[in-house]
Amino acid sequence: MSWPHWIVEALTPTARELDAVDPGADDDLLEIAREATSPLEDELAMMARRPLPQTRRSLPIWVIPMTMAAVAVATLWVYWPAPVHTDLPLHSEIRLVGAHHDLGPDIDFRGIGDIRVEAAGIDGNVVRVLRGAVHFEVDPNGLQRDLQVLAGDTIVEVRGTVFDVYFIDGHAAVDVTRGRVAVSGPWTGSLVAGQSWTEERPDNVVIVEGPRQPPVEIVRIERIRDTDSPVLEDEEKEEVDLALAYTRLLDQMEDPNVFDRDLLRQIERFLDDHPESALVEDATALRLEVESRIRPVWQVVPDIDAFVTAYPKTPRRLSLLELRATLLRENQDCEGALPTYRVLASDGKGQLKARAEAWRGLCALQLGKHAEARKALATALTLNVKHPLEGEVRIALESMQ
Amino acid sequence: MSDAIVQLQRGAPGALDQFYRRHSGRVLRWVIRLGGPYLDAEDVAQDVFMVAFKRIASFDRSRGTEEGWLFGVTRRVVANARRRSMLRRFIGLDTLAPMPDPGPGTDAVVESLWRRRQVQVALEQLDSRKREVLVLMDLEEYTAPETAAMLGIAVGTVYSRLHHARKAFKAALEPSAADLRGSILGAT
């Protein structure tokens, strides 16, 4: 809420009132300072004569946020952790209409028809096909891969395979795509990849030999999103909301109208609203970046250390360490920055390594560690990577000859 | 006034030029006052406009004035330029060129530049937060609420920073105050 300007004006102290309570102002000196730091006529004329700065025509404002949103949604789509337990209700009939379902973390199935889940969990999974055709995919490496499929009197037992079970008009059929299944009931035997069995002629079992396929190692069955289930729609909506909220933050980071303090508040709100989300690490890293601009070094550096400890495998580790070293160095604390530059020089690659070696050398030089300085500066030059400190490094190295 | 920036956002011909002419003096002055003695104020002011033109689409009148927005851009560009300059100084590539003391018969421009140097060196001794408040309130003569809005801080904070900034500035400028006064009187 903003007050009308006349209220603000009425409540704002005048310069005289301010001077009365704050005698620190020296009008005379301020006038001199004002005059001394005003541009000269020549400078103003020069500015006016300068050609207008050229800038590329930028893309429409919505392109970048929308692109980022699309990338974020795609990333979430691919990396969202798979649910570890199915929500399919036990002992109730479920109609399959082509959608994918998970039964525990290791069994995925889809089909057309009706099924009933009779058991689910680490002790085994049992699915009864009441009607229709169901395609099963079982992860052979999973802990919860034991599956029994019942179709009429037929029992199909598997441990990691891909196969179809049909139960149409009271007759069962099994079709194996990959791996091996054990069938019992009207007919007992096993089927391997490429073979099928049908109950239509139980006395005259027909084993159809398909092309023999080599056994395939299934490392992980890729999940395909269920776009029909209402539960997943909610999840998807949450993902999109999360991605949009994060994208808004990224957008704000680029916006010169947004003050860092407001930005920090928004990032903290995002972290409060989504404490368990997959983007906590990213948002925390953003917070550190903003904090580094407005908070004193002694507050930010421990936060960076805590972040790197909390997320030891974070891909941002090196960039945050570089931020840490830069903050310390800019605070004239080369002694604090040097160990971090050593880590960066040893773990970094390319441009980052070159920068780290250069700064390591310059900091060591400032601290009087000439041997380390010479070695680091020489390394920075031999890395054969163009970087903005190259000229400075050469000069520093020459000065030590 | 409001039409100009809207036209600029729409890419109207001539709007860019109009915006530049209107603000170039002000931006140059901000850069001189915030940037310190090591920066080439004209170059940095050009950079400010380059960034401003690039970001013009993000200006939102409901969130502040045109001037406040431009000051925000200036602040960030100056901060980057200062960082680069500090790097060069750190490794000894940038030093302040010696400036002769103004004596009788010295060129007026040299005298002005000498005075500017003294004030900039004094401003350099303030940390950036105090410097910004002092520049906006005492040199640019904005009111405290305007300054607070431009810096995104509370009005109370502005007063508190101003109090400390004035004390620090006065202490920093005191040694050369007599010479400065003499120089001004000589010039007039």
Coordinates of C-alpha atoms in Angstrom, one line a residue, chain A residues 8-9 11-15 18-19 21-40 42-44 46-61 251-263 265-266 293-296 326 329-332 334 359 362-363 366 388-389 391-393 395-396, chain B residues 10-11 16-17 20-21 24-29 32-33 40-43 45-47 49-50 53-55 57-60 63 68-69 72-73 75-76 83 86-88 90-91 93 109 112-113 115-117 119-120 123 129 134 137-141 143-145 148-153 159 161-164 166-167 169-170 173-174 177 180-181 184:
Chain A
V8 CA 4.4 11.4 2.6
E9 CA 5.5 15.0 2.0
L11 CA 5.6 13.5 7.2
T12 CA 9.0 14.0 5.5
P13 CA 11.5 16.2 7.5
T14 CA 12.7 19.2 5.6
A15 CA 16.4 19.6 5.0
L18 CA 17.0 17.2 9.4
D19 CA 20.1 19.4 9.9
V21 CA 18.6 17.0 14.5
D22 CA 21.7 15.8 12.6
P23 CA 24.4 18.3 12.8
G24 CA 26.7 16.1 10.7
A25 CA 25.9 18.0 7.5
D26 CA 28.3 20.7 6.5
D27 CA 26.4 22.7 3.9
D28 CA 29.5 24.5 2.8
L29 CA 31.5 21.3 2.2
L30 CA 28.5 19.6 0.5
E31 CA 28.1 22.5 -1.9
I32 CA 31.8 22.2 -2.8
A33 CA 31.4 18.5 -3.2
R34 CA 28.3 19.0 -5.3
E35 CA 30.0 21.5 -7.6
A36 CA 33.2 19.5 -7.8
T37 CA 31.5 16.3 -8.9
S38 CA 29.2 17.9 -11.5
P39 CA 30.1 17.1 -15.1
L40 CA 32.0 19.9 -16.8
D42 CA 33.0 19.9 -22.1
E43 CA 32.1 16.5 -20.7
L44 CA 28.4 17.1 -21.2
M46 CA 31.2 15.2 -25.4
M47 CA 28.4 12.9 -24.0
A48 CA 25.9 14.6 -26.3
R49 CA 28.1 14.1 -29.3
R50 CA 28.7 10.4 -28.6
P51 CA 26.9 8.0 -30.9
L52 CA 24.0 6.3 -29.2
P53 CA 25.0 3.0 -27.7
Q54 CA 24.0 0.2 -30.1
T55 CA 22.1 -2.7 -28.7
R56 CA 20.7 -5.8 -30.3
R57 CA 17.0 -6.0 -30.7
S58 CA 16.1 -8.2 -27.8
L59 CA 13.7 -11.2 -28.0
P60 CA 10.2 -10.6 -26.7
I61 CA 10.2 -10.6 -22.9
D251 CA 13.3 -14.0 -14.1
Q252 CA 13.5 -11.7 -11.1
M253 CA 17.3 -12.4 -10.9
E254 CA 17.6 -10.8 -14.3
D255 CA 15.4 -7.9 -13.6
P256 CA 17.2 -4.7 -12.7
N257 CA 13.9 -3.3 -11.2
V258 CA 14.0 -5.9 -8.4
F259 CA 16.1 -5.0 -5.5
D260 CA 18.3 -7.7 -4.0
R261 CA 16.6 -7.5 -0.6
D262 CA 13.2 -8.2 -2.3
L263 CA 14.7 -11.0 -4.3
R265 CA 12.7 -12.4 0.5
Q266 CA 11.1 -14.1 -2.5
R293 CA 25.8 -9.1 -3.0
I294 CA 24.1 -7.6 0.1
R295 CA 25.4 -9.3 3.1
P296 CA 28.9 -9.0 4.6
T326 CA 36.3 -14.0 -4.8
R329 CA 39.8 -11.7 -2.0
E330 CA 37.7 -8.6 -2.6
N331 CA 37.6 -8.2 1.1
Q332 CA 41.4 -8.0 1.1
C334 CA 44.1 -13.2 0.4
W359 CA 44.4 -15.8 -8.7
L362 CA 48.5 -13.3 -7.5
C363 CA 47.3 -14.0 -3.9
Q366 CA 50.7 -10.7 -2.3
P388 CA 40.9 -12.1 -18.9
L389 CA 43.8 -12.2 -16.4
G391 CA 48.0 -9.9 -19.3
E392 CA 48.1 -9.4 -15.6
V393 CA 49.6 -12.8 -15.0
I395 CA 53.2 -8.9 -15.9
A396 CA 53.3 -10.4 -12.5
Chain B
R10 CA 7.6 0.2 -28.3
G11 CA 10.7 0.9 -30.3
L16 CA 16.1 6.2 -28.0
D17 CA 17.8 9.5 -28.8
Y20 CA 19.6 9.5 -24.1
R21 CA 19.6 13.3 -24.4
S24 CA 22.9 11.5 -20.3
G25 CA 23.9 14.4 -18.0
R26 CA 22.3 12.9 -15.0
V27 CA 23.8 9.5 -15.5
L28 CA 27.2 11.0 -16.1
R29 CA 26.9 12.9 -12.8
I32 CA 31.2 10.5 -11.4
R33 CA 29.9 10.5 -7.8
D40 CA 36.4 6.7 -17.0
A41 CA 33.0 8.2 -16.2
E42 CA 32.0 8.8 -19.8
D43 CA 32.7 5.2 -20.9
A45 CA 27.9 6.2 -18.6
Q46 CA 27.7 4.8 -22.1
D47 CA 27.7 1.3 -20.7
F49 CA 22.8 3.3 -21.5
M50 CA 23.7 0.2 -23.4
F53 CA 18.4 0.1 -23.7
K54 CA 18.7 -3.7 -23.6
R55 CA 16.6 -3.9 -20.5
A57 CA 11.3 -3.8 -21.8
S58 CA 11.6 -4.6 -18.1
F59 CA 10.8 -1.1 -16.9
D60 CA 7.5 -1.2 -15.1
R63 CA 7.1 -0.3 -9.5
G68 CA 14.7 5.3 -10.0
W69 CA 14.9 2.5 -12.6
G72 CA 19.2 1.0 -10.4
V73 CA 20.8 0.2 -13.7
R75 CA 24.3 1.3 -9.6
R76 CA 24.8 -2.2 -11.0
R83 CA 35.0 -4.5 -9.5
M86 CA 39.7 -3.0 -8.4
L87 CA 41.1 -6.0 -10.1
R88 CA 43.5 -3.9 -12.2
F90 CA 45.0 -5.2 -7.1
I91 CA 47.7 -6.3 -9.5
L93 CA 48.0 -2.0 -13.4
V109 CA 39.4 23.0 -16.1
S112 CA 37.9 21.7 -11.5
L113 CA 39.3 18.2 -12.1
R115 CA 38.6 19.5 -6.9
R116 CA 36.7 16.6 -8.3
R117 CA 39.6 14.3 -7.5
V119 CA 35.9 14.9 -3.4
Q120 CA 36.0 11.5 -5.2
L123 CA 33.8 9.5 -1.2
R129 CA 25.9 1.8 1.1
L134 CA 25.1 10.6 0.7
M137 CA 20.4 12.9 -0.5
D138 CA 23.1 15.5 -0.1
L139 CA 24.6 15.7 -3.6
E140 CA 21.6 14.9 -5.8
E141 CA 19.1 16.4 -3.2
T143 CA 14.2 13.4 -0.4
A144 CA 14.6 10.5 2.1
P145 CA 11.5 8.7 0.8
A148 CA 14.6 4.9 0.2
A149 CA 12.5 3.9 -2.9
M150 CA 15.5 4.1 -5.2
L151 CA 17.7 2.0 -2.9
G152 CA 15.0 -0.4 -1.8
I153 CA 15.6 0.3 1.9
Y159 CA 18.5 8.6 7.9
R161 CA 23.1 5.7 6.9
L162 CA 23.1 9.4 6.1
H163 CA 24.1 10.4 9.6
H164 CA 27.1 8.0 9.5
R166 CA 28.1 12.6 6.6
K167 CA 30.4 12.1 9.6
F169 CA 32.6 12.2 4.5
K170 CA 33.3 15.2 6.6
L173 CA 37.3 15.7 3.2
E174 CA 38.5 17.8 6.2
A177 CA 38.7 21.4 2.9
L180 CA 39.0 23.3 -1.8
R181 CA 37.5 26.4 -0.3
I184 CA 36.5 27.8 -5.2

